[in-house]
mmCIF file of C-alpha atoms and ligand atoms in Angstrom:
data_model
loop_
_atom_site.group_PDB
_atom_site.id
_atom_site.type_symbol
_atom_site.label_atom_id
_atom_site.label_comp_id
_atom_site.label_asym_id
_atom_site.label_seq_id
_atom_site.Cartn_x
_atom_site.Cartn_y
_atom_site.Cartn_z
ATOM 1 C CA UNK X 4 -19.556 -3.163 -6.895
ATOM 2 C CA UNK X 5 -16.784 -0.799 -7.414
ATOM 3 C CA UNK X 6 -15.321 2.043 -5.958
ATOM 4 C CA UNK X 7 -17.057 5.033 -6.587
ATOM 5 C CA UNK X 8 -14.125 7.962 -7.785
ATOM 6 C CA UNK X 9 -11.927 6.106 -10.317
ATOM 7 C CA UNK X 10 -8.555 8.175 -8.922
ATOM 8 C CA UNK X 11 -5.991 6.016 -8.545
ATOM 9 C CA UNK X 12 -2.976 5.820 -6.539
ATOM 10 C CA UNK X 13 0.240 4.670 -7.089
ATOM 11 C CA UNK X 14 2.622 3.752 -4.285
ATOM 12 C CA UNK X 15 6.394 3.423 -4.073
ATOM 13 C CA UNK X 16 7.567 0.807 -1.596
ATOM 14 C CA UNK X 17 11.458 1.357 -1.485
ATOM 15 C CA UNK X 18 12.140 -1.711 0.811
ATOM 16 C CA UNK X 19 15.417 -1.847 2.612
ATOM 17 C CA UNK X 20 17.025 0.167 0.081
ATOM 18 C CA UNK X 21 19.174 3.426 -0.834
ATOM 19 C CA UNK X 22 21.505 6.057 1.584
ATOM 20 C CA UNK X 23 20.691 9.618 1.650
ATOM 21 C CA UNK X 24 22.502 9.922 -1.186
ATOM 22 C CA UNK X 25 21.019 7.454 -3.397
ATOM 23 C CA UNK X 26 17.224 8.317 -1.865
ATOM 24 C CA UNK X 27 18.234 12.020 -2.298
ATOM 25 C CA UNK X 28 19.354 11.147 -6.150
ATOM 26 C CA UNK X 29 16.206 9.034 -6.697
ATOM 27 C CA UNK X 30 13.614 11.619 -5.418
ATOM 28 C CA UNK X 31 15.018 14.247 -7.668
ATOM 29 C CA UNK X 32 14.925 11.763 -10.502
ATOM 30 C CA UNK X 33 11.389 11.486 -9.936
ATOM 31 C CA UNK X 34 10.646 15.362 -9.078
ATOM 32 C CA UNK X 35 12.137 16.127 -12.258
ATOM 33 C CA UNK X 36 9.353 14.001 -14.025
ATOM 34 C CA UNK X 37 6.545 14.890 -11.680
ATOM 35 C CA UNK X 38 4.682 17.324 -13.953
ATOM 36 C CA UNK X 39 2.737 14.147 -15.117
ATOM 37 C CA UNK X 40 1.226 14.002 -11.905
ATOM 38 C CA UNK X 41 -2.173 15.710 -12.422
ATOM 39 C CA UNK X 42 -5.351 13.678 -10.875
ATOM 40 C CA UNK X 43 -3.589 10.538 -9.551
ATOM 41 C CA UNK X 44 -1.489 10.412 -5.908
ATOM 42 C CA UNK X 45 1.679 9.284 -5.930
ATOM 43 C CA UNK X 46 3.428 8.350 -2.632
ATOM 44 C CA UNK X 47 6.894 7.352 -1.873
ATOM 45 C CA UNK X 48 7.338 5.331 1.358
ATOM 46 C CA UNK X 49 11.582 4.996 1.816
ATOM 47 C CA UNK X 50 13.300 3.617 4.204
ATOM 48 C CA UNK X 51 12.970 5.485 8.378
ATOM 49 C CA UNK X 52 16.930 6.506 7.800
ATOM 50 C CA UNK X 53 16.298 8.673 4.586
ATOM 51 C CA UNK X 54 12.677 9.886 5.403
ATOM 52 C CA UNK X 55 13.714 13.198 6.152
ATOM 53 C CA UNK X 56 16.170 13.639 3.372
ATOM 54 C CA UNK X 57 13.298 12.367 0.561
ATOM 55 C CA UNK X 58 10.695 14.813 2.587
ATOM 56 C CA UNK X 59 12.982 17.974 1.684
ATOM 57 C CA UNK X 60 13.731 16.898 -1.717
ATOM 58 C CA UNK X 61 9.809 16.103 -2.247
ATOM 59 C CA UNK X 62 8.285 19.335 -0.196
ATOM 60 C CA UNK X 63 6.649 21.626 -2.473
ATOM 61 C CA UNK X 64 6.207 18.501 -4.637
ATOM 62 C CA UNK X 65 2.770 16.718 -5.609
ATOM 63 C CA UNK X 66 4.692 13.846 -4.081
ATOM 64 C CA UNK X 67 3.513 12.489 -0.346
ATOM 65 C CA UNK X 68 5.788 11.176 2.124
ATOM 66 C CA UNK X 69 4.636 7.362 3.517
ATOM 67 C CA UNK X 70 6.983 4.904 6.102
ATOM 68 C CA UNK X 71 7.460 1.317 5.538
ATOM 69 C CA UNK X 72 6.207 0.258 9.109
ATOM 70 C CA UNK X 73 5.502 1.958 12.735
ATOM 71 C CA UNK X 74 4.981 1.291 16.508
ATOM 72 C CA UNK X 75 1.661 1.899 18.233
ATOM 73 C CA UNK X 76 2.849 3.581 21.107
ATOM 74 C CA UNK X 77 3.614 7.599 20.808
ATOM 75 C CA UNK X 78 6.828 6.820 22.884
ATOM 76 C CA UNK X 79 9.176 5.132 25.432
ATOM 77 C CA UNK X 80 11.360 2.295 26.320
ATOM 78 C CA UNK X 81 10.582 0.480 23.142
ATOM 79 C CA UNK X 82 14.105 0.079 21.518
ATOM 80 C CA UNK X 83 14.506 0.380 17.886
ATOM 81 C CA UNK X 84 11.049 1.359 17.249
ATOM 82 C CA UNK X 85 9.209 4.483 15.636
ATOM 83 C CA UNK X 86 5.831 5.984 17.162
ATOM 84 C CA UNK X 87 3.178 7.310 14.821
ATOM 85 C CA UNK X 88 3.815 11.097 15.950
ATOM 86 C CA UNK X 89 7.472 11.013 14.796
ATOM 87 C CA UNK X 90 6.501 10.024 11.087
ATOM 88 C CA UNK X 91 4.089 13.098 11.115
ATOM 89 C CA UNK X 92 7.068 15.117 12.069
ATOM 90 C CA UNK X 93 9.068 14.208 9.699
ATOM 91 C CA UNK X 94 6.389 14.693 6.886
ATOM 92 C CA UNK X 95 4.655 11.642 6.452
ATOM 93 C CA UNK X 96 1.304 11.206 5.599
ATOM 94 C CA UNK X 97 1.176 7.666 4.849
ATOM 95 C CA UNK X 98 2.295 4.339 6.242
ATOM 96 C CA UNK X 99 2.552 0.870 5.091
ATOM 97 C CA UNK X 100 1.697 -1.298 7.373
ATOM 98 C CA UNK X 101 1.703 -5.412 8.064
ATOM 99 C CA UNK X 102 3.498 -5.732 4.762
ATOM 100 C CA UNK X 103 3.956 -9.489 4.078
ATOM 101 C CA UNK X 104 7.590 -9.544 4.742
ATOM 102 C CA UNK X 105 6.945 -8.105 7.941
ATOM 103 C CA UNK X 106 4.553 -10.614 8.707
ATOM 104 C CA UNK X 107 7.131 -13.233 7.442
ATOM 105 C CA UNK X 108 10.566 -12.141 9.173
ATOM 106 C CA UNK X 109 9.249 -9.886 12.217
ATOM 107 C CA UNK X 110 6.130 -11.626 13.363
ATOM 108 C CA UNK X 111 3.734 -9.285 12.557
ATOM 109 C CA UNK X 112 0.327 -10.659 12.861
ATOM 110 C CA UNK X 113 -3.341 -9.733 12.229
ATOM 111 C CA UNK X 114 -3.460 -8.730 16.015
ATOM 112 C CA UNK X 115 -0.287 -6.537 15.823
ATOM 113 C CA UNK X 116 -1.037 -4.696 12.412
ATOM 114 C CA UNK X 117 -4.697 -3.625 13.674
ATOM 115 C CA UNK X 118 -2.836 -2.061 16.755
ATOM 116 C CA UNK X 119 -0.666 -0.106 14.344
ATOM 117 C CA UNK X 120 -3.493 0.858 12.105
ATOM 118 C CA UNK X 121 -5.090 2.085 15.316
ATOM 119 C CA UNK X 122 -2.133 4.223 16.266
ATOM 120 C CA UNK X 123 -1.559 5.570 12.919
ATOM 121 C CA UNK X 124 -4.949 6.260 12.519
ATOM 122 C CA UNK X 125 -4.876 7.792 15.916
ATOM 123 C CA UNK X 126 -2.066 10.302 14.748
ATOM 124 C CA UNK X 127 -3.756 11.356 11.448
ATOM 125 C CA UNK X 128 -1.341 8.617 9.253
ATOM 126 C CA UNK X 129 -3.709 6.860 6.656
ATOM 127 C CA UNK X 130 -2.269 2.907 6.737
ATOM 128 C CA UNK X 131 -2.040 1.238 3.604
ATOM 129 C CA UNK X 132 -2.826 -2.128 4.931
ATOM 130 C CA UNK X 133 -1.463 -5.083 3.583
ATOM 131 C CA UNK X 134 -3.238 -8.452 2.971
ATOM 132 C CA UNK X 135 -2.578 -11.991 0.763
ATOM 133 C CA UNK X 136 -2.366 -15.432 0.262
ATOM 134 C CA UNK X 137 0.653 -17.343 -0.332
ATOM 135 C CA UNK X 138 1.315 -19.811 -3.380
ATOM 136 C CA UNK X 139 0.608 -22.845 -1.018
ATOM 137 C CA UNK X 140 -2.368 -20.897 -0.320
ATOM 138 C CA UNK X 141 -3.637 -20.416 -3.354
ATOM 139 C CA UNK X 142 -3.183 -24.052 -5.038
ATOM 140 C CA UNK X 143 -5.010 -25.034 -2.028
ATOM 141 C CA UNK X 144 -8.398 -23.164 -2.707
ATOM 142 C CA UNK X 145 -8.120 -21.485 0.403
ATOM 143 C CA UNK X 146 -7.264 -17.561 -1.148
ATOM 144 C CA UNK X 147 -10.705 -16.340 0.094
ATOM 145 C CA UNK X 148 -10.462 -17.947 3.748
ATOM 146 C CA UNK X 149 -6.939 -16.476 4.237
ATOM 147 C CA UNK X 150 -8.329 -12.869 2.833
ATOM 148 C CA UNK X 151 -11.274 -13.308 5.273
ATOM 149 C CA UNK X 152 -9.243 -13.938 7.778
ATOM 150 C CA UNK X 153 -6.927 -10.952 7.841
ATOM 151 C CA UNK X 154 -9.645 -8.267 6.570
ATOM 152 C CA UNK X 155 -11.381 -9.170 9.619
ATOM 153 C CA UNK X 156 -8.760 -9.720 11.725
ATOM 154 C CA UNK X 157 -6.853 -6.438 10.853
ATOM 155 C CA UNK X 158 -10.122 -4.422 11.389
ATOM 156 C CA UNK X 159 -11.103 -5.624 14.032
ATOM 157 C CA UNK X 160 -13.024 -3.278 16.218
ATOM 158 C CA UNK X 161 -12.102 -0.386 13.989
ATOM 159 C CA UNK X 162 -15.290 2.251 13.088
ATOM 160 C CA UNK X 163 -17.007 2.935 10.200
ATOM 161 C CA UNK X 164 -14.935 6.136 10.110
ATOM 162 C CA UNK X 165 -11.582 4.498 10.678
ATOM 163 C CA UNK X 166 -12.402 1.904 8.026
ATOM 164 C CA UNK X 167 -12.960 5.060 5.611
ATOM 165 C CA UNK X 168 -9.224 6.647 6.163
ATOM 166 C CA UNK X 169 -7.554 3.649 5.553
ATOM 167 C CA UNK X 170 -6.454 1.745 2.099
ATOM 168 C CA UNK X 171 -6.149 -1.989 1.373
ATOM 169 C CA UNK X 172 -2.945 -3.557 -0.465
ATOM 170 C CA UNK X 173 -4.118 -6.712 -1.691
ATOM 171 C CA UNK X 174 -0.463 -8.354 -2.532
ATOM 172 C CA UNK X 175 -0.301 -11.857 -3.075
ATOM 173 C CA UNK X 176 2.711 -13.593 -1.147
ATOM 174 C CA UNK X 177 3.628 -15.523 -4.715
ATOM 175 C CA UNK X 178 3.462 -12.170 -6.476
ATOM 176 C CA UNK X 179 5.877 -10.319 -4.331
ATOM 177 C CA UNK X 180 9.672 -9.406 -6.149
ATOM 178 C CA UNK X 181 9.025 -12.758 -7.927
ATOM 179 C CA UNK X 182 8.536 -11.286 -11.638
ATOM 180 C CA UNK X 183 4.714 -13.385 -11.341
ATOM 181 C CA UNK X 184 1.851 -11.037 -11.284
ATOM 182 C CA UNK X 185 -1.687 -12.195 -11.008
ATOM 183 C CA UNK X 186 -3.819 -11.966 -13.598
ATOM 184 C CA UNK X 187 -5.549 -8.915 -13.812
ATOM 185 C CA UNK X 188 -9.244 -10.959 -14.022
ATOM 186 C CA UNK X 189 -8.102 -13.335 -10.361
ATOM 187 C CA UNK X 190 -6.582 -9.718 -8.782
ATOM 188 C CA UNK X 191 -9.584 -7.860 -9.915
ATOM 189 C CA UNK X 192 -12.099 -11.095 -8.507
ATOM 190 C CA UNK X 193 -10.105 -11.254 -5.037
ATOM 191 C CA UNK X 194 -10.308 -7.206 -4.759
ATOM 192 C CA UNK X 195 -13.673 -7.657 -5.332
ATOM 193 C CA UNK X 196 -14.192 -10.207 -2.251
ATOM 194 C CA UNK X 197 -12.109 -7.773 -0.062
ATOM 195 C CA UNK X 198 -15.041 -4.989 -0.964
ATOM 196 C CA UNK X 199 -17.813 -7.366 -0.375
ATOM 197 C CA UNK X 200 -16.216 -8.142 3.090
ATOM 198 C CA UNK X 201 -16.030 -4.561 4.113
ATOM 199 C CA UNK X 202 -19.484 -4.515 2.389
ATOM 200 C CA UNK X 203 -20.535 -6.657 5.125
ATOM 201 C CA UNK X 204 -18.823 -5.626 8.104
ATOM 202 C CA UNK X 205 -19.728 -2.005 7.179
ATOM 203 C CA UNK X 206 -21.505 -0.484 4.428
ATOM 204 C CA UNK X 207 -22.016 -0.542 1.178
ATOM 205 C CA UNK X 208 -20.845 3.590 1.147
ATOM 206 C CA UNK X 209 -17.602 2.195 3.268
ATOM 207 C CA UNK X 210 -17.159 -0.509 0.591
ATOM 208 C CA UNK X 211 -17.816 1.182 -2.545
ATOM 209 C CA UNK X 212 -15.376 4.449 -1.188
ATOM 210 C CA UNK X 213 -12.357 2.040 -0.219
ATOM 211 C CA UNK X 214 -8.943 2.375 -1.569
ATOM 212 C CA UNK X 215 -8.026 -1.171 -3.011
ATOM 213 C CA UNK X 216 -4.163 -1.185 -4.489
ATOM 214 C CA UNK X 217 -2.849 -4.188 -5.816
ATOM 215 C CA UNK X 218 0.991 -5.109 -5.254
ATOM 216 C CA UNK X 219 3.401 -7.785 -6.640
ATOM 217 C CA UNK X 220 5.975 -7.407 -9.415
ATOM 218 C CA UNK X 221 3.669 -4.030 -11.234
ATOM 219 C CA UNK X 222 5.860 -2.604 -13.537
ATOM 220 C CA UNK X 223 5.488 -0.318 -16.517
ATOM 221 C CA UNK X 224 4.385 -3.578 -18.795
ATOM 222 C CA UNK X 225 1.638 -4.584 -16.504
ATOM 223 C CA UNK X 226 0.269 -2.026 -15.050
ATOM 224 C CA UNK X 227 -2.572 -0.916 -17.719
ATOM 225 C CA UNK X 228 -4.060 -4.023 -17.647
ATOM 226 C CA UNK X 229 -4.194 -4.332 -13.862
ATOM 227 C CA UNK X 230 -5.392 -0.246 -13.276
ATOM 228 C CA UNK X 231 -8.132 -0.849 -16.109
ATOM 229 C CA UNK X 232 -9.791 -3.214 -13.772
ATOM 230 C CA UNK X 233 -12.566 -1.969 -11.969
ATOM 231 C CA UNK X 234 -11.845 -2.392 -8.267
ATOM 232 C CA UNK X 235 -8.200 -1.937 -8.767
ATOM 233 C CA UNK X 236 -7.586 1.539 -7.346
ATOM 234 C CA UNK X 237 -3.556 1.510 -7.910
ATOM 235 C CA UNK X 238 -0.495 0.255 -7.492
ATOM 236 C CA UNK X 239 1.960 -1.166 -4.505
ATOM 237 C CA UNK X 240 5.339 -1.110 -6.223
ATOM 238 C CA UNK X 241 8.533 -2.494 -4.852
ATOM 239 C CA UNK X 242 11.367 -3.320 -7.185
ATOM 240 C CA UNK X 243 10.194 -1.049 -10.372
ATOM 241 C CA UNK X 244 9.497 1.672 -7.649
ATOM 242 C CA UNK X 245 13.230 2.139 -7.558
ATOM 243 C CA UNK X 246 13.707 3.117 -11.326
ATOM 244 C CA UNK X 247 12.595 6.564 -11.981
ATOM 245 C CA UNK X 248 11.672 5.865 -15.997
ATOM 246 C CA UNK X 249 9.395 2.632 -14.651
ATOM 247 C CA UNK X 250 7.719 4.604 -11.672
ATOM 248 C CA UNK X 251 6.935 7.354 -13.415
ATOM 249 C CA UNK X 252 5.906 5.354 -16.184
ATOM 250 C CA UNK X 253 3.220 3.674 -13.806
ATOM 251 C CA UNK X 254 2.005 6.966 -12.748
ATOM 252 C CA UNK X 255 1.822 7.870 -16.218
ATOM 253 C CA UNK X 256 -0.614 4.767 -17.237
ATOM 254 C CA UNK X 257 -2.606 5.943 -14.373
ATOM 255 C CA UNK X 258 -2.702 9.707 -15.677
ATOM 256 C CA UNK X 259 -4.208 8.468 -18.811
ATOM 257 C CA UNK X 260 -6.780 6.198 -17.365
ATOM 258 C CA UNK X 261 -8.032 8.361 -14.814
ATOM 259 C CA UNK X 262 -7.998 11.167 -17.247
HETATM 260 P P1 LIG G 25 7.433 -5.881 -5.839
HETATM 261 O O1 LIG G 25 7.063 -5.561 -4.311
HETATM 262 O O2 LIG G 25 6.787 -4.829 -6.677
HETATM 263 O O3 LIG G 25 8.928 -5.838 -5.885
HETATM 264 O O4 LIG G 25 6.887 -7.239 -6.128
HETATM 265 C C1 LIG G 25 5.788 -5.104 -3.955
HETATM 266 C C2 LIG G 25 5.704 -4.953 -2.458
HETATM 267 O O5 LIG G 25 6.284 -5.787 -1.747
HETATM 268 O O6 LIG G 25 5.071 -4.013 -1.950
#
């Protein structure tokens, strides 16, 4: 069972990376080659301190704004944090959340990330949500239990209409800046499982009309072979995501499979 509408999208995750000056050179590098962009999305999700720079370089763009994490509370004494309402002010549509390293160095769990994908949700943000199995994980057998685990975990309690304005990053800890990239066939097989789950939690409609990306080490050599797959629905790109040619080369693949 695969999605429905074969558009794809194709995410940039920027990391903890580039000044207004360097984001503000980067986005133009990639406006300038953004007449490719016809029936796939591409977002860029920078870093909180350069959001509003990339937004003004992007606006009148086919490009859409997304953050890198967020808060579930609108506002207050929370110290260092940003609420869901200030990303849509600054332009954001999109925002990643319970990214793997965030679940590694800040102690981000299942509990915390469905909070946030209840907030964003809550302020008209659509949270690419991040799932995946580390290597010990995965020589272990246990890929499908950890999966489980988090799908259900991270939507917990969330509607059949919440479920529907939300995408899945399937990004496998092992995969992550580490130059190894699933196979296409095992990324393809555990996307699959993440549809079936939602399948069975919710509906086949909610299951066949989710957003699946798949993230770790995509880059321009890859990517065809991973978007071809059937219940791959795009890309979660960190390190290549930072090199105009190999972004836009990504979005380019997509272009011509989607076309
Ligand atoms: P990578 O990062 O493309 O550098 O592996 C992907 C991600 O962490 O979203």
């Amino acid at each position: 069972m695969a999605k429905l509408d074969r558009s794809l999208l194709i995410a940039g995750n920027w990391k903890m990376n580039k000044t207004v000056n360097e984001a503000k050179e980067l986005a133009e590098e990639l406006v300038k080659g953004s007449n490719i962009i016809r029936a796939s999305t591409a977002v860029l999700c920078p870093p909180f301190t350069v959001l509003g720079a990339v937004a003004s370089v992007i606006e009148s763009t086919v490009y859409r704004l997304g953050a890198q994490n967020v808060f579930w509370e609108d506002s207050g004494a929370f110290t260092g944090e940003v609420s869901p309402p200030m990303l849509r002010a600054v332009g954001c549509q999109y925002v990643i959340v319970g990214h793997s390293e965030r679940r590694q160095y800040f102690g981000e769990t299942d509990a915390s990330v469905n909070r946030k994908i209840k907030a964003a949700l809550h302020s008209g943000l659509t949270p690419i949500v991040c799932v995946g199995e580390t290597l010990q994980e995965r020589e272990d057998g246990k890929t499908h239990d950890v999966i489980k685990k988090q799908i259900n975990g991270v939507l917990e309690g969330l509607t059949d209409e919440a479920v529907r304005s939300l995408i899945v990053a399937y990004e496998p800890v092992w995969a992550i800046g580490t130059g190894m990239t699933a196979e296409p066939e095992d990324a393809d097989e555990v996307h699959a499982y993440i549809r079936e789950l939602v399948n069975i939690a919710y509906s086949p409609d909610v299951s066949q009309n989710l957003t699946i990306l798949y993230g770790g080490s995509v880059n321009e050599s890859n990517a065809e072979t991973l978007l071809y797959m059937n219940n791959i629905d795009g890309a979660l790109i960190g390190g290549a995501s930072l090199k105009p040619e190999s972004f836009l080369q990504v979005i380019s693949t997509a272009e011509s499979i989607v076309a």
